[in-house]
């Protein structure tokens, strides 16, 4: 049975988890061993990782570990709410990557 957190849809959480994995350095594609890497990182069986991607929510302690590892908030991972600070940090990082002087936009 799929556990569902109130106010969330499993497919939305899965989309966010896939996005995190796709953007994270060191996390390979599914074909190249994503489930094995995640199983090692979060100390669960590979079959458990497959269940997560099929909509079976990780337990609360694993959701915390996932959010911590990927540097996102639980609110974003579970509900899709993005905090203003994360948005600001993302914008700063984009500007720095583009070669802009950090002193012009950091205060």
PDB file of N, CA and C in Angstrom, residues 81-94:
ATOM      1  N   UNK A  81       6.608  23.644  -2.062  1.00  0.00           N
ATOM      2  CA  UNK A  81       6.773  25.036  -1.655  1.00  0.00           C
ATOM      3  C   UNK A  81       8.249  25.364  -1.669  1.00  0.00           C
ATOM      4  N   UNK A  82       8.608  26.432  -2.342  1.00  0.00           N
ATOM      5  CA  UNK A  82      10.002  26.837  -2.390  1.00  0.00           C
ATOM      6  C   UNK A  82      10.181  28.086  -1.544  1.00  0.00           C
ATOM      7  N   UNK A  83      11.111  28.017  -0.620  1.00  0.00           N
ATOM      8  CA  UNK A  83      11.317  29.168   0.241  1.00  0.00           C
ATOM      9  C   UNK A  83      12.047  30.266  -0.519  1.00  0.00           C
ATOM     10  N   UNK A  84      11.816  31.474  -0.108  1.00  0.00           N
ATOM     11  CA  UNK A  84      12.411  32.634  -0.770  1.00  0.00           C
ATOM     12  C   UNK A  84      13.940  32.590  -0.704  1.00  0.00           C
ATOM     13  N   UNK A  85      14.488  32.119   0.423  1.00  0.00           N
ATOM     14  CA  UNK A  85      15.938  32.080   0.561  1.00  0.00           C
ATOM     15  C   UNK A  85      16.561  31.147  -0.478  1.00  0.00           C
ATOM     16  N   UNK A  86      15.934  30.004  -0.709  1.00  0.00           N
ATOM     17  CA  UNK A  86      16.481  29.078  -1.706  1.00  0.00           C
ATOM     18  C   UNK A  86      16.423  29.705  -3.092  1.00  0.00           C
ATOM     19  N   UNK A  87      15.318  30.394  -3.398  1.00  0.00           N
ATOM     20  CA  UNK A  87      15.217  31.075  -4.684  1.00  0.00           C
ATOM     21  C   UNK A  87      16.317  32.112  -4.823  1.00  0.00           C
ATOM     22  N   UNK A  88      16.534  32.879  -3.766  1.00  0.00           N
ATOM     23  CA  UNK A  88      17.567  33.923  -3.793  1.00  0.00           C
ATOM     24  C   UNK A  88      18.946  33.294  -3.969  1.00  0.00           C
ATOM     25  N   UNK A  89      19.224  32.220  -3.232  1.00  0.00           N
ATOM     26  CA  UNK A  89      20.521  31.552  -3.354  1.00  0.00           C
ATOM     27  C   UNK A  89      20.734  30.998  -4.754  1.00  0.00           C
ATOM     28  N   UNK A  90      19.685  30.479  -5.355  1.00  0.00           N
ATOM     29  CA  UNK A  90      19.779  29.957  -6.715  1.00  0.00           C
ATOM     30  C   UNK A  90      20.098  31.082  -7.691  1.00  0.00           C
ATOM     31  N   UNK A  91      19.436  32.222  -7.519  1.00  0.00           N
ATOM     32  CA  UNK A  91      19.690  33.361  -8.399  1.00  0.00           C
ATOM     33  C   UNK A  91      21.121  33.871  -8.235  1.00  0.00           C
ATOM     34  N   UNK A  92      21.596  33.933  -7.000  1.00  0.00           N
ATOM     35  CA  UNK A  92      22.975  34.366  -6.756  1.00  0.00           C
ATOM     36  C   UNK A  92      23.948  33.417  -7.433  1.00  0.00           C
ATOM     37  N   UNK A  93      23.724  32.127  -7.280  1.00  0.00           N
ATOM     38  CA  UNK A  93      24.604  31.133  -7.900  1.00  0.00           C
ATOM     39  C   UNK A  93      24.613  31.273  -9.423  1.00  0.00           C
ATOM     40  N   UNK A  94      23.450  31.471 -10.010  1.00  0.00           N
ATOM     41  CA  UNK A  94      23.376  31.648 -11.465  1.00  0.00           C
ATOM     42  C   UNK A  94      24.182  32.865 -11.909  1.00  0.00           C
TER      43      UNK A  94
END
